[in-house]
Short mmCIF file of C-alpha atoms in Angstrom, two decimals:
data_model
loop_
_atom_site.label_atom_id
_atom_site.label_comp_id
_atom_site.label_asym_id
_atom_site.label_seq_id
_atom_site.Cartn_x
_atom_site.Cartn_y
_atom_site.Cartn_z
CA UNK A 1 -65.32 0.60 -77.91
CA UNK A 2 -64.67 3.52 -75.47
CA UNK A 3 -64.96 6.91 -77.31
CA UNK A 4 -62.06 9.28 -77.94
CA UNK A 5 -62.00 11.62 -75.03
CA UNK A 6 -60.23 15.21 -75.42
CA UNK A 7 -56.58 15.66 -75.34
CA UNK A 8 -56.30 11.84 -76.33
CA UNK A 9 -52.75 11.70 -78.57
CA UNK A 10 -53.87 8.64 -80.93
CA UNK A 11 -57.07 7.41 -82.48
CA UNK A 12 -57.69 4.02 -83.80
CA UNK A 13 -58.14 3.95 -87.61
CA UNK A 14 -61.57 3.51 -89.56
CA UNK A 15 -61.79 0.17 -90.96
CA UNK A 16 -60.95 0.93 -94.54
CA UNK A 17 -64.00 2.01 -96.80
CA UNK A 18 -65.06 2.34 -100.41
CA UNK A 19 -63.21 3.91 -102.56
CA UNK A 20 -64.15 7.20 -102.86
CA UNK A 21 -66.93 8.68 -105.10
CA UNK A 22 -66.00 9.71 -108.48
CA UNK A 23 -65.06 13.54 -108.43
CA UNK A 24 -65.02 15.88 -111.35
CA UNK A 25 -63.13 18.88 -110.56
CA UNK A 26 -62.46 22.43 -112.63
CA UNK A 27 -58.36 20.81 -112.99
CA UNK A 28 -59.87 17.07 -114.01
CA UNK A 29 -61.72 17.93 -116.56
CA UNK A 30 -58.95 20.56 -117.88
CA UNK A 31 -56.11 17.73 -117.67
CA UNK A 32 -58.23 15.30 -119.27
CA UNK A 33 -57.65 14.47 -122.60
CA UNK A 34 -60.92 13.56 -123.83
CA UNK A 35 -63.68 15.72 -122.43
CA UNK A 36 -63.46 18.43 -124.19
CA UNK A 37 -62.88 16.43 -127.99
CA UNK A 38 -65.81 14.38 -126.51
CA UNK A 39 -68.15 17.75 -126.13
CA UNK A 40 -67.25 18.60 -129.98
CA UNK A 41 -68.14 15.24 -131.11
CA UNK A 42 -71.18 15.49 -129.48
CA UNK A 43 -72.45 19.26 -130.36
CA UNK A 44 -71.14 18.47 -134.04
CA UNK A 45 -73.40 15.04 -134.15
CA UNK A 46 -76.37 16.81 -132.70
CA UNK A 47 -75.43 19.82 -135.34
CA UNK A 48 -75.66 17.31 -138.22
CA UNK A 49 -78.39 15.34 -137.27
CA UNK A 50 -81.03 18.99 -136.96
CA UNK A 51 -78.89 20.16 -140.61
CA UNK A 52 -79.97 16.86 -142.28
CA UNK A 53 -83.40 17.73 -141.66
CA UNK A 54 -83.04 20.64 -144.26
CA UNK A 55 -83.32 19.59 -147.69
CA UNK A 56 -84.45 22.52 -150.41
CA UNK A 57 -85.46 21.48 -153.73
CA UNK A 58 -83.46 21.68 -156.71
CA UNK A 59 -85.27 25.25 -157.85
CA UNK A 60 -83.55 27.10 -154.56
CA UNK A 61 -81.39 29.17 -155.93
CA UNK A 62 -79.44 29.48 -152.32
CA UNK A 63 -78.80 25.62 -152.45
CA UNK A 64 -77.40 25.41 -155.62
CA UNK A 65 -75.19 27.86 -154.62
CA UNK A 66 -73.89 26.04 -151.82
CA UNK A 67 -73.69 22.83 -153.30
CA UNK A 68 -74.52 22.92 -157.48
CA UNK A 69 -73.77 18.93 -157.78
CA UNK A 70 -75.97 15.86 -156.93
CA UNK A 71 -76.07 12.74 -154.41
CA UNK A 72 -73.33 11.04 -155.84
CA UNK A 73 -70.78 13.86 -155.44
CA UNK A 74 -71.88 14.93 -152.15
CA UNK A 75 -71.48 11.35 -151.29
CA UNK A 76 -68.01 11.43 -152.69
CA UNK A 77 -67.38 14.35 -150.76
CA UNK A 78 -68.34 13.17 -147.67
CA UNK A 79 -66.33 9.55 -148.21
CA UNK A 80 -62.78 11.74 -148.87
CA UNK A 81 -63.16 14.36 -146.11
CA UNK A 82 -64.19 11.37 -143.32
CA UNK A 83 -61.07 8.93 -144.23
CA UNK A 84 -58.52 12.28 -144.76
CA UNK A 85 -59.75 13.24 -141.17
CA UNK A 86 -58.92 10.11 -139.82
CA UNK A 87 -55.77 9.69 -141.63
CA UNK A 88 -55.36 13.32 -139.32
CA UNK A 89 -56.61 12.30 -136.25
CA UNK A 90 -54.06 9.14 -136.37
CA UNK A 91 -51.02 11.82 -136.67
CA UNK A 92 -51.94 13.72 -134.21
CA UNK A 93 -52.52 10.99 -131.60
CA UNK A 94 -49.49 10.10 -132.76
CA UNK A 95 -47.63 13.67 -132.66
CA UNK A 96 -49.14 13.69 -128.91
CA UNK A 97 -47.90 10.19 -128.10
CA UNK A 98 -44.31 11.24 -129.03
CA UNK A 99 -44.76 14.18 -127.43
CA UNK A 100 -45.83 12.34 -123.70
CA UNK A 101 -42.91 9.85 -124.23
CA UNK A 102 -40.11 12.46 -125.07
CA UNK A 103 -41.33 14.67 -122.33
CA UNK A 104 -41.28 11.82 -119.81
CA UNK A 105 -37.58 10.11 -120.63
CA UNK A 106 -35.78 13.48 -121.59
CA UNK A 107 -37.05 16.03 -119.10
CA UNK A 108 -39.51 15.00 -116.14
CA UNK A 109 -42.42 12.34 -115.63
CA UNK A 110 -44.53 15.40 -114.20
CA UNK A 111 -44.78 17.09 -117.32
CA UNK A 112 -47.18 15.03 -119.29
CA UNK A 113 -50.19 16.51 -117.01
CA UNK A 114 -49.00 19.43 -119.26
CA UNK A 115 -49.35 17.95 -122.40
CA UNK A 116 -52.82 16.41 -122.19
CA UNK A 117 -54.35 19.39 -120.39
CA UNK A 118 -52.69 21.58 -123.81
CA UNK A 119 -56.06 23.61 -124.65
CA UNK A 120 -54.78 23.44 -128.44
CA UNK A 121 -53.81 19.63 -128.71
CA UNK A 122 -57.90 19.42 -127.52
CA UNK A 123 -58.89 21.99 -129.82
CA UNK A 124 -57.56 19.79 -132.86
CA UNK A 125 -58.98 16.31 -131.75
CA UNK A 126 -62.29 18.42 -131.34
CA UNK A 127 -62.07 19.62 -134.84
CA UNK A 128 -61.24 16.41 -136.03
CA UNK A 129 -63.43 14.12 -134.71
CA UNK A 130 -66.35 16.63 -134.75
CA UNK A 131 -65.35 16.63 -138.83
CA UNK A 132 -65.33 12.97 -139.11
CA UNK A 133 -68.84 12.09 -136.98
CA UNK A 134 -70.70 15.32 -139.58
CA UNK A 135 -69.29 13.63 -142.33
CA UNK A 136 -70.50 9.73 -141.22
CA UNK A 137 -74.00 11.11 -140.63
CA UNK A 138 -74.33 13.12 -143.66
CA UNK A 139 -73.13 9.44 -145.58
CA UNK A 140 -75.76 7.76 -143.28
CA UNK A 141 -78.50 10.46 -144.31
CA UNK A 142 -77.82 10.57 -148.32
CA UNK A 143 -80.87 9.39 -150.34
CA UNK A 144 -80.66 9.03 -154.37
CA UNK A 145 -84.80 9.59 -154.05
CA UNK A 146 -84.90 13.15 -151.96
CA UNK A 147 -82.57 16.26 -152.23
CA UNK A 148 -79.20 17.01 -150.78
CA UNK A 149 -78.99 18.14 -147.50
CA UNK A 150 -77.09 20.77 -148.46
CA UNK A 151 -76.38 22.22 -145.38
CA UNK A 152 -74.54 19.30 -144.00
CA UNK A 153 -72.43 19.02 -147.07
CA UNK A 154 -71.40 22.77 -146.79
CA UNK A 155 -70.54 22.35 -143.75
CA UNK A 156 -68.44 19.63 -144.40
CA UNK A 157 -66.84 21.26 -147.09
CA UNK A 158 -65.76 23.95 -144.21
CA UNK A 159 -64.72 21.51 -141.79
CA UNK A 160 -62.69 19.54 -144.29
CA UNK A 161 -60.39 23.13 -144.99
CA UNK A 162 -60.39 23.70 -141.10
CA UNK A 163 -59.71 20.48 -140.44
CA UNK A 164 -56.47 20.67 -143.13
CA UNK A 165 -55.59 23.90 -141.04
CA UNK A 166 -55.57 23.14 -137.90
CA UNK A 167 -53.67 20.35 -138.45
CA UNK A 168 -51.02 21.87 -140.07
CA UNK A 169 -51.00 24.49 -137.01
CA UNK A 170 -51.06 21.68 -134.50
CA UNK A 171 -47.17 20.07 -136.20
CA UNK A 172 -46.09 23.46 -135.67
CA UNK A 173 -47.07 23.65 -132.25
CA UNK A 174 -45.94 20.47 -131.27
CA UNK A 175 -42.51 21.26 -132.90
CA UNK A 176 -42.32 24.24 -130.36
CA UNK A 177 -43.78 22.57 -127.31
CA UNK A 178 -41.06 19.53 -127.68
CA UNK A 179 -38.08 22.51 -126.92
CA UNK A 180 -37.30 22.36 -123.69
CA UNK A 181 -36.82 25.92 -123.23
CA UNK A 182 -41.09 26.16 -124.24
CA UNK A 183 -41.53 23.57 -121.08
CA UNK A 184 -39.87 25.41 -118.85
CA UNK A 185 -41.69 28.68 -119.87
CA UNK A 186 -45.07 26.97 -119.65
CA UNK A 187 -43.72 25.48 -115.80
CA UNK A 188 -42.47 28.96 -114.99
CA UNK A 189 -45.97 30.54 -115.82
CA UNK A 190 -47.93 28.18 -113.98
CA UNK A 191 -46.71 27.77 -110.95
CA UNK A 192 -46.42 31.61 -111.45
CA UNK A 193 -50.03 32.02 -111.59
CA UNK A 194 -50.95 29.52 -109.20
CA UNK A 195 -48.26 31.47 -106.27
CA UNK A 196 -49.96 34.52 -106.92
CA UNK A 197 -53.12 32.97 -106.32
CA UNK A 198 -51.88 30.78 -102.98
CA UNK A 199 -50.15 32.81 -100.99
CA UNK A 200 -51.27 36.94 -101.09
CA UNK A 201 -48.75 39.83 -100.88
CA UNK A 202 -46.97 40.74 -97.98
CA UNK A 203 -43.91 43.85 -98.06
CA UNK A 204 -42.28 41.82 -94.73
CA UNK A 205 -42.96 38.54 -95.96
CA UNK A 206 -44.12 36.73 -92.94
CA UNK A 207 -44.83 33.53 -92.18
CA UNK A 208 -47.64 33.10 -89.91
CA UNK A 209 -48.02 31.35 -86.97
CA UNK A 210 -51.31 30.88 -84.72
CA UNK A 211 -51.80 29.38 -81.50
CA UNK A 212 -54.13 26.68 -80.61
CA UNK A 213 -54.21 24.52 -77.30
CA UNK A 214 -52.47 21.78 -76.37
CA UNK A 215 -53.49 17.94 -76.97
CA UNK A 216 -56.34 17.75 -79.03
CA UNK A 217 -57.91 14.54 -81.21
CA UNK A 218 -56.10 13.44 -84.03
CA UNK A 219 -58.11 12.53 -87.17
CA UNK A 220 -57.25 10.00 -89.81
CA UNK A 221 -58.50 9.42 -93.19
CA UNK A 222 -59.49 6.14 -94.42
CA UNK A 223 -57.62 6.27 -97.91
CA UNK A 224 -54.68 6.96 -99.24
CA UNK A 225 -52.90 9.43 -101.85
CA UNK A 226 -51.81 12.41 -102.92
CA UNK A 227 -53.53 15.26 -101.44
CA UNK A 228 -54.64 17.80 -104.29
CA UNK A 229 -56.71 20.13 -103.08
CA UNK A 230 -58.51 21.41 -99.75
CA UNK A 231 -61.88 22.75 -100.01
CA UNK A 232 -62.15 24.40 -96.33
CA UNK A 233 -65.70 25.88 -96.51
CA UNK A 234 -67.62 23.22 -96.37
CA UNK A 235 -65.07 22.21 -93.87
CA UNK A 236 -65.84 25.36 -91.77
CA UNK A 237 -69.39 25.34 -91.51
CA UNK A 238 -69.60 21.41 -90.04
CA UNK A 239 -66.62 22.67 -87.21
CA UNK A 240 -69.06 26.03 -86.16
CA UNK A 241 -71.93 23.74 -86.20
CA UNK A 242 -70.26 21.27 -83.43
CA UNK A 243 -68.51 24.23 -81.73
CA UNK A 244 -65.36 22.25 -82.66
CA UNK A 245 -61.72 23.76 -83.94
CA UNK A 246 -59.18 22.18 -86.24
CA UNK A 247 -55.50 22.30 -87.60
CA UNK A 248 -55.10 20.64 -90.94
CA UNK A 249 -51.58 18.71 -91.09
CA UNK A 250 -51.70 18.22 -94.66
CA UNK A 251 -51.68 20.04 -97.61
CA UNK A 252 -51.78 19.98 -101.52
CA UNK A 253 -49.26 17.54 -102.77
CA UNK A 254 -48.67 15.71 -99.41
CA UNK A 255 -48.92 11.86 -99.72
CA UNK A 256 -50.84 10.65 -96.63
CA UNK A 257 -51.40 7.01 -96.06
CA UNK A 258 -54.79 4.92 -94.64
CA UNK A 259 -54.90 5.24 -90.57
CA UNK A 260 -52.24 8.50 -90.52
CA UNK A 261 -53.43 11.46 -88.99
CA UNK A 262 -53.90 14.30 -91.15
CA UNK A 263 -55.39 16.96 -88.65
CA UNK A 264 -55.79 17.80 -84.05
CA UNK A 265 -59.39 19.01 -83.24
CA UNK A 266 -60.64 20.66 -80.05
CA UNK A 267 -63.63 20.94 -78.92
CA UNK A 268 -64.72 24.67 -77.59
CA UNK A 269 -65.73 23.53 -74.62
CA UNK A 270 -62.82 20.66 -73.99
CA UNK A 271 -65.12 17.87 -74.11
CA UNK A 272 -65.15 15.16 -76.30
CA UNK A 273 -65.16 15.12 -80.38
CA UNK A 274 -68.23 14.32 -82.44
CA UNK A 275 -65.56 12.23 -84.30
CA UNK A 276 -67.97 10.91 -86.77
CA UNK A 277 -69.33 13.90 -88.24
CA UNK A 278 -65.32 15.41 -88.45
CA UNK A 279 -64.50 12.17 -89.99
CA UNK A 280 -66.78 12.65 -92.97
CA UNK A 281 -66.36 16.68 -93.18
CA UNK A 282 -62.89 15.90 -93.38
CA UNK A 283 -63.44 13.18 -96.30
CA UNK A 284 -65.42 15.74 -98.48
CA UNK A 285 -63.12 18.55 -98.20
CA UNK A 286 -59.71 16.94 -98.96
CA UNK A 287 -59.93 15.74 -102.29
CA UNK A 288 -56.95 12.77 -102.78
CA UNK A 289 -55.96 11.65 -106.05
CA UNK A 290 -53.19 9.70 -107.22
CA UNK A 291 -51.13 12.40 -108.65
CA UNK A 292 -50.05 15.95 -108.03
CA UNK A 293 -52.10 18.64 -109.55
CA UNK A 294 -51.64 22.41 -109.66
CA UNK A 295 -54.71 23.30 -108.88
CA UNK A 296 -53.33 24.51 -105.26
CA UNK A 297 -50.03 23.15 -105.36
CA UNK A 298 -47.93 25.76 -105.32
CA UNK A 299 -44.84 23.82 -105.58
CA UNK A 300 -45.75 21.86 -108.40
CA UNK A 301 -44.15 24.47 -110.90
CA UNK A 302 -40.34 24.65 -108.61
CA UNK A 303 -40.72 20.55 -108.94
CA UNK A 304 -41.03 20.52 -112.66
CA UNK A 305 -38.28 22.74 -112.86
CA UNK A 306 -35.84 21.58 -110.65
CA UNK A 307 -36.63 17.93 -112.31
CA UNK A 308 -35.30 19.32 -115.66
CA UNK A 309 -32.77 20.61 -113.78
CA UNK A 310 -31.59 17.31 -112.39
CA UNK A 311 -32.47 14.93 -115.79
CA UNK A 312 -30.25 17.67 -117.85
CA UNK A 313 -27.12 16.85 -115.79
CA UNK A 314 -28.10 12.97 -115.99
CA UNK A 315 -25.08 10.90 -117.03
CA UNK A 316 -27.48 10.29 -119.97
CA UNK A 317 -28.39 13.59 -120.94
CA UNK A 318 -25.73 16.06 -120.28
CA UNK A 319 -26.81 19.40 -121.12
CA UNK A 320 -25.45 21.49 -118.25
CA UNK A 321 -26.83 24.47 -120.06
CA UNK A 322 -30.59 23.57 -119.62
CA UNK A 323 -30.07 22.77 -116.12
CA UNK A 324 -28.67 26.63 -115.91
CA UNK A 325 -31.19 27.72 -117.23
CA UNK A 326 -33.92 25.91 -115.24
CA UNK A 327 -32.36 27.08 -112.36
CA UNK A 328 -32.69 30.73 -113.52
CA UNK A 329 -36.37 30.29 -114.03
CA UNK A 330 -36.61 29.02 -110.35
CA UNK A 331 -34.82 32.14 -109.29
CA UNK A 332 -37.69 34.73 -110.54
CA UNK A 333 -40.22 32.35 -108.56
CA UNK A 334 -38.02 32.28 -105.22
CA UNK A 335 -38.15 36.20 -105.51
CA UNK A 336 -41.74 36.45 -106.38
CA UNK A 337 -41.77 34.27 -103.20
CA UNK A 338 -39.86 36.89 -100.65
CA UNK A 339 -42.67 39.10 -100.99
CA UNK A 340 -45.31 37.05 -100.26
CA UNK A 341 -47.38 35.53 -96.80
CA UNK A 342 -46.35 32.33 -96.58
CA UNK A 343 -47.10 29.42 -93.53
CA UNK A 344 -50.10 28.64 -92.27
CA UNK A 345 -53.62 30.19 -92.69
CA UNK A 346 -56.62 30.67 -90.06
CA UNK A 347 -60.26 31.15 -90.83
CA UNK A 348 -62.57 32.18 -88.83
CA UNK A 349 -66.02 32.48 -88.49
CA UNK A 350 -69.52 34.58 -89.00
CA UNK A 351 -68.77 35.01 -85.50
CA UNK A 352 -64.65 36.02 -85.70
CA UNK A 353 -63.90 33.25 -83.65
CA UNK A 354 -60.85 31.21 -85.03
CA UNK A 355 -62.37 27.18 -86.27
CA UNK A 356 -59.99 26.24 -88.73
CA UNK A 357 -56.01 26.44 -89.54
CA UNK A 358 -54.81 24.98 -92.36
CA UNK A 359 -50.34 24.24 -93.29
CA UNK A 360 -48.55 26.37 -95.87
CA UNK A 361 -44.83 25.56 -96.65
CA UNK A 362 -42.19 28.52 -95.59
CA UNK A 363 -39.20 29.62 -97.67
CA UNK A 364 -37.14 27.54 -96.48
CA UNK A 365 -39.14 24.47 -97.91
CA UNK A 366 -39.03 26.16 -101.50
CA UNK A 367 -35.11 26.91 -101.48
CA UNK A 368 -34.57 23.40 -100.22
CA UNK A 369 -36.96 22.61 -103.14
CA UNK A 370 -34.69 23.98 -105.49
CA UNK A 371 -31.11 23.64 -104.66
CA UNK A 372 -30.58 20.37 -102.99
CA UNK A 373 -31.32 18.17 -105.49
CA UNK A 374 -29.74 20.27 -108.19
CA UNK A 375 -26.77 20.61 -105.79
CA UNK A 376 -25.96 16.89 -105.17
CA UNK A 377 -26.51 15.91 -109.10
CA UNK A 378 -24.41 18.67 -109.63
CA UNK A 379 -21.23 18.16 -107.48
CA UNK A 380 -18.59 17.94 -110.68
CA UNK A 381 -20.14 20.44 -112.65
CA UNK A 382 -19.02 24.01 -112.18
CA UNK A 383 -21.65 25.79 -114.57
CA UNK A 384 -24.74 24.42 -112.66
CA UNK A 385 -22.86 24.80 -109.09
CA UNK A 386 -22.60 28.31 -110.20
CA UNK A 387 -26.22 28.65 -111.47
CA UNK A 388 -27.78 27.46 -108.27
CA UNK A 389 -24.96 30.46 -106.08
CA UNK A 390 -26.63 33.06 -109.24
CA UNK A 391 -29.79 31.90 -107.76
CA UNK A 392 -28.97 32.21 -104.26
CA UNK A 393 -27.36 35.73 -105.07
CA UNK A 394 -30.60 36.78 -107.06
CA UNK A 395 -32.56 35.86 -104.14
CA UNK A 396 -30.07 37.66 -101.74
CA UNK A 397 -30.44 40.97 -103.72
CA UNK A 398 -34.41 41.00 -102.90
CA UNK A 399 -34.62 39.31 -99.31
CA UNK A 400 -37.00 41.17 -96.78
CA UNK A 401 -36.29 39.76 -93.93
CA UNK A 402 -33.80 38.49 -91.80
CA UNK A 403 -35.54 34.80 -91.97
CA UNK A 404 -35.27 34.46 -95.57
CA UNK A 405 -31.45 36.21 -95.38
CA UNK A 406 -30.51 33.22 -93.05
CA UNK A 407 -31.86 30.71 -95.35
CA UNK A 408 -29.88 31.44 -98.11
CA UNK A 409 -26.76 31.86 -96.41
CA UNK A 410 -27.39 28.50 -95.29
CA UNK A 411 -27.53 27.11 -98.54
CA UNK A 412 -24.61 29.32 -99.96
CA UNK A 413 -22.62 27.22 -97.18
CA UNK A 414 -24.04 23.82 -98.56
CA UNK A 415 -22.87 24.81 -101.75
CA UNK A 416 -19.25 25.47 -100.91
CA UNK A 417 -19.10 22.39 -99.03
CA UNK A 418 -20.28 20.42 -102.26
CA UNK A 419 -17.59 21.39 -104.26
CA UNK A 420 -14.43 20.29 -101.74
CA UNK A 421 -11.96 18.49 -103.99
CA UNK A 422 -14.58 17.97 -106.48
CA UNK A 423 -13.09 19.64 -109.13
CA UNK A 424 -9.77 21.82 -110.22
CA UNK A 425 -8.88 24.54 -108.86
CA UNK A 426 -9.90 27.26 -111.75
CA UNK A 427 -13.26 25.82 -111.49
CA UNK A 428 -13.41 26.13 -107.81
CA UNK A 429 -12.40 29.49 -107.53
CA UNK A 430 -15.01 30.42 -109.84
CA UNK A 431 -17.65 29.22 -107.76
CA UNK A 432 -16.12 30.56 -104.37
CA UNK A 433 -15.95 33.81 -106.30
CA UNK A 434 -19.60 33.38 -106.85
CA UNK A 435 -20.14 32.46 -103.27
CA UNK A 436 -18.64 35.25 -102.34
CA UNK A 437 -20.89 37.62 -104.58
CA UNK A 438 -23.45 35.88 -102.88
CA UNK A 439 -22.47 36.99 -99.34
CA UNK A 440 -22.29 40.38 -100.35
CA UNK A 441 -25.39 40.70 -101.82
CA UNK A 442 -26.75 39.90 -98.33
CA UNK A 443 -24.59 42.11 -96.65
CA UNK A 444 -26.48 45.01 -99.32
CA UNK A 445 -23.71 45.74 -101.34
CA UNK A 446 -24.95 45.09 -104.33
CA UNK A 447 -22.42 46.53 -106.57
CA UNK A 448 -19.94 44.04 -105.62
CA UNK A 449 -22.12 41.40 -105.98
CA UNK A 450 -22.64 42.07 -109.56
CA UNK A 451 -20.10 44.17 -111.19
CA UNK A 452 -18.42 41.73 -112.82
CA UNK A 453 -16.47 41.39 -116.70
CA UNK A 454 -18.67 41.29 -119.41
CA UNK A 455 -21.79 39.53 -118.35
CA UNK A 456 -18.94 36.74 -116.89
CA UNK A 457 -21.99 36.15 -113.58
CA UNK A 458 -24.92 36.45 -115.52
CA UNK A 459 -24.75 34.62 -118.64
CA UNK A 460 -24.06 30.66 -119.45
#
């Protein structure tokens, strides 16, 4: 086969390989719902087994303090706490099952990565189980013929109240995680965090663009998935090492299919492309699952929300009000947004020389994000129609540049156009008036925009 020379457009896919290896990432471990119960288990077995070795006689006055009764009543002990912990454990799998199931028909499919990476719902399994496994080894170590290990049967006798505790706090929290307006919080604050930590501050909100040469070798990767995360430093040193460049096409929570091209490389000196060794940089440093994950997606968060958004004003939900509400939440992140360097990012080298630009989304992706969907599902409902112009008007208020100015006029116009015969005429007017607000928060008159009669265009 003839090798890829420089400036070639295509590149003939890699016979498809292996799966890839097994990766444990900082997020995987975090969303999974069993690591971190399995760690307890296993500290409170090894815990047990080094207590069990302690057994004072019956003339220490410090174990007959902690335990003043024989074999047969620590055994009892033991026996009650280990089947009432299970009986526990079963409700909260349970609790957590209900939890996954209304989460996934009611509001969005997305969410469960929320529930199962809940540090408290782990916390109580933890407890639990860790209870259970001190209690089974204590029953496996009791001997009529030696003394009590009295250690173990304290600390059962701890466990067993903690145990009672925590589960009692876990029904509560489950009772305020199931309320929609505690998802959308816990969306909000997420994609929050992970925004700030994406995309740095900028007063003119920019969004970068970098030049790079013309032609260039596309790359494929030989799997497919969701792209979660791109590790670019290991990336970086393979590219200086062949004197090679590279633009990334892809990035977190892009699907990308076996043979497409996810990035162009050049070579410094416009020669041909040590393809192989770009190939398997490339493998290692986009990790591809088969779901999104926050870790770098920075529009994770604006998905969850605008998917509440659209289930809310589902034929088979039809709570308008939540939908409001989600949209308002996706306002204060489309702000946060303005001010912030969005696009495209270049790294460069020990040496300053430019080896490596990877994709970033621009403000126009996240408003698109946001209102279409919720602006098609919405076309015969005035109250979400005029959520989605609050939005746009909230966003208006705080724009920085002309860019982001002409975006949202653009969807204030997409909005008006929804609602053409769509509804009566009170209900249109309202949302014209609303459009209109909008345009003059643009134009910087801000009092207009939101003087209005008693909180009429801010509340639901």
């Amino acid at each position: 086969m003839a090798k890829p020379v420089h400036g070639a457009t295509t590149v003939p896919p890699d016979p498809r390989g292996p799966e890839p290896r097994l990766r444990f990432s900082r997020e995987g471990l975090r969303a999974s719902l069993w690591f971190w119960p399995s760690c307890a288990s296993l500290a409170a077995l090894v815990v047990s087994l080094l207590l069990m070795q302690v057994r004072p006689g019956d003339d220490a006055a410090w174990a007959q303090w902690i335990w003043p009764a024989g074999v047969e009543a620590a055994s009892s002990l033991l026996q009650t706490v280990a089947t009432s912990v299970m009986t526990a454990a079963t409700v909260t799998f349970s609790l957590t099952v209900v939890a996954l199931q209304l989460a996934s028909q009611q509001f969005s499919p997305r969410l469960l990565r929320e529930f199962a990476r809940d540090v408290r719902t782990q916390a109580v399994l933890g407890v639990l189980l860790g209870t259970f496994l001190v209690s089974i080894t204590g029953l496996h170590g009791m001997d009529p013929g030696r003394p009590v290990p009295v250690l173990v049967v304290g600390l059962v006798y701890v466990l067993g109240i903690a145990s009672g505790i925590v589960l009692l706090l876990f029904i509560g929290h489950i009772a305020r995680s199931l309320r929609v307006d505690t998802m959308m919080r816990n969306a909000h604050q997420g994609c929050l965090t992970v925004l700030r930590e994406t995309y740095p501050l900028s007063e003119t909100g920019e969004v970068q663009e970098f030049e790079q040469p013309e032609g260039g070798t596309l790359v494929s990767v030989g799997r497919s998935g969701i792209v979660q995360a791109v590790e670019w430093k290991p990336l970086m040193t393979v590219l200086q090492q062949h004197r090679l460049s590279m633009r990334v096409m892809v990035q977190p929570g892009d699907h990308v299919t076996f043979g497409s091209p996810v990035a162009r490389v050049w070579a410094d000196d416009g020669g041909e492309v040590t393809l192989p060794a770009v190939r398997k940089a490339l493998a290692e440093a986009l990790e591809i699952g088969y779901e999104r994950t926050p870790e770098q997606d920075a529009a994770l968060g604006l998905r969850q929300l605008t998917d509440i958004a659209v289930k809310a004003i589902s034929p088979s939900i039809n709570d308008p009000i939540t939908a409001a509400h989600a949209a308002g939440y996706c306002a204060d992140l489309l702000v946060d947004l303005q001010r912030r360097r969005l696009g495209a990012e270049a790294h460069r080298d020990a040496e300053g020389v430019q080896r490596l630009v990877t994709e970033g989304r621009d403000y126009r992706y996240f408003l698109d994000l946001v209102c279409g969907p919720v602006r098609r599902y919405a076309q015969s409902e005035p109250i979400v129609l005029t959520a989605v112009l609050r939005l746009l008007r909230d966003c208006a208020a705080t724009a920085v540049n002309d860019g982001q100015r002409e975006e949202i006029r653009r969807q204030n116009s997409l909005v008006l156009e929804t609602v053409r015969g769509e509804m009566v005429v009170a209900d249109e007017e309202e949302i014209r008036d609303m459009g209109r607000r909008v345009e003059e928060a643009l134009a910087g008159d801000l009092d207009a925009a939101f003087t209005d009669r008693a909180g009429e265009t801010r509340s639901v």
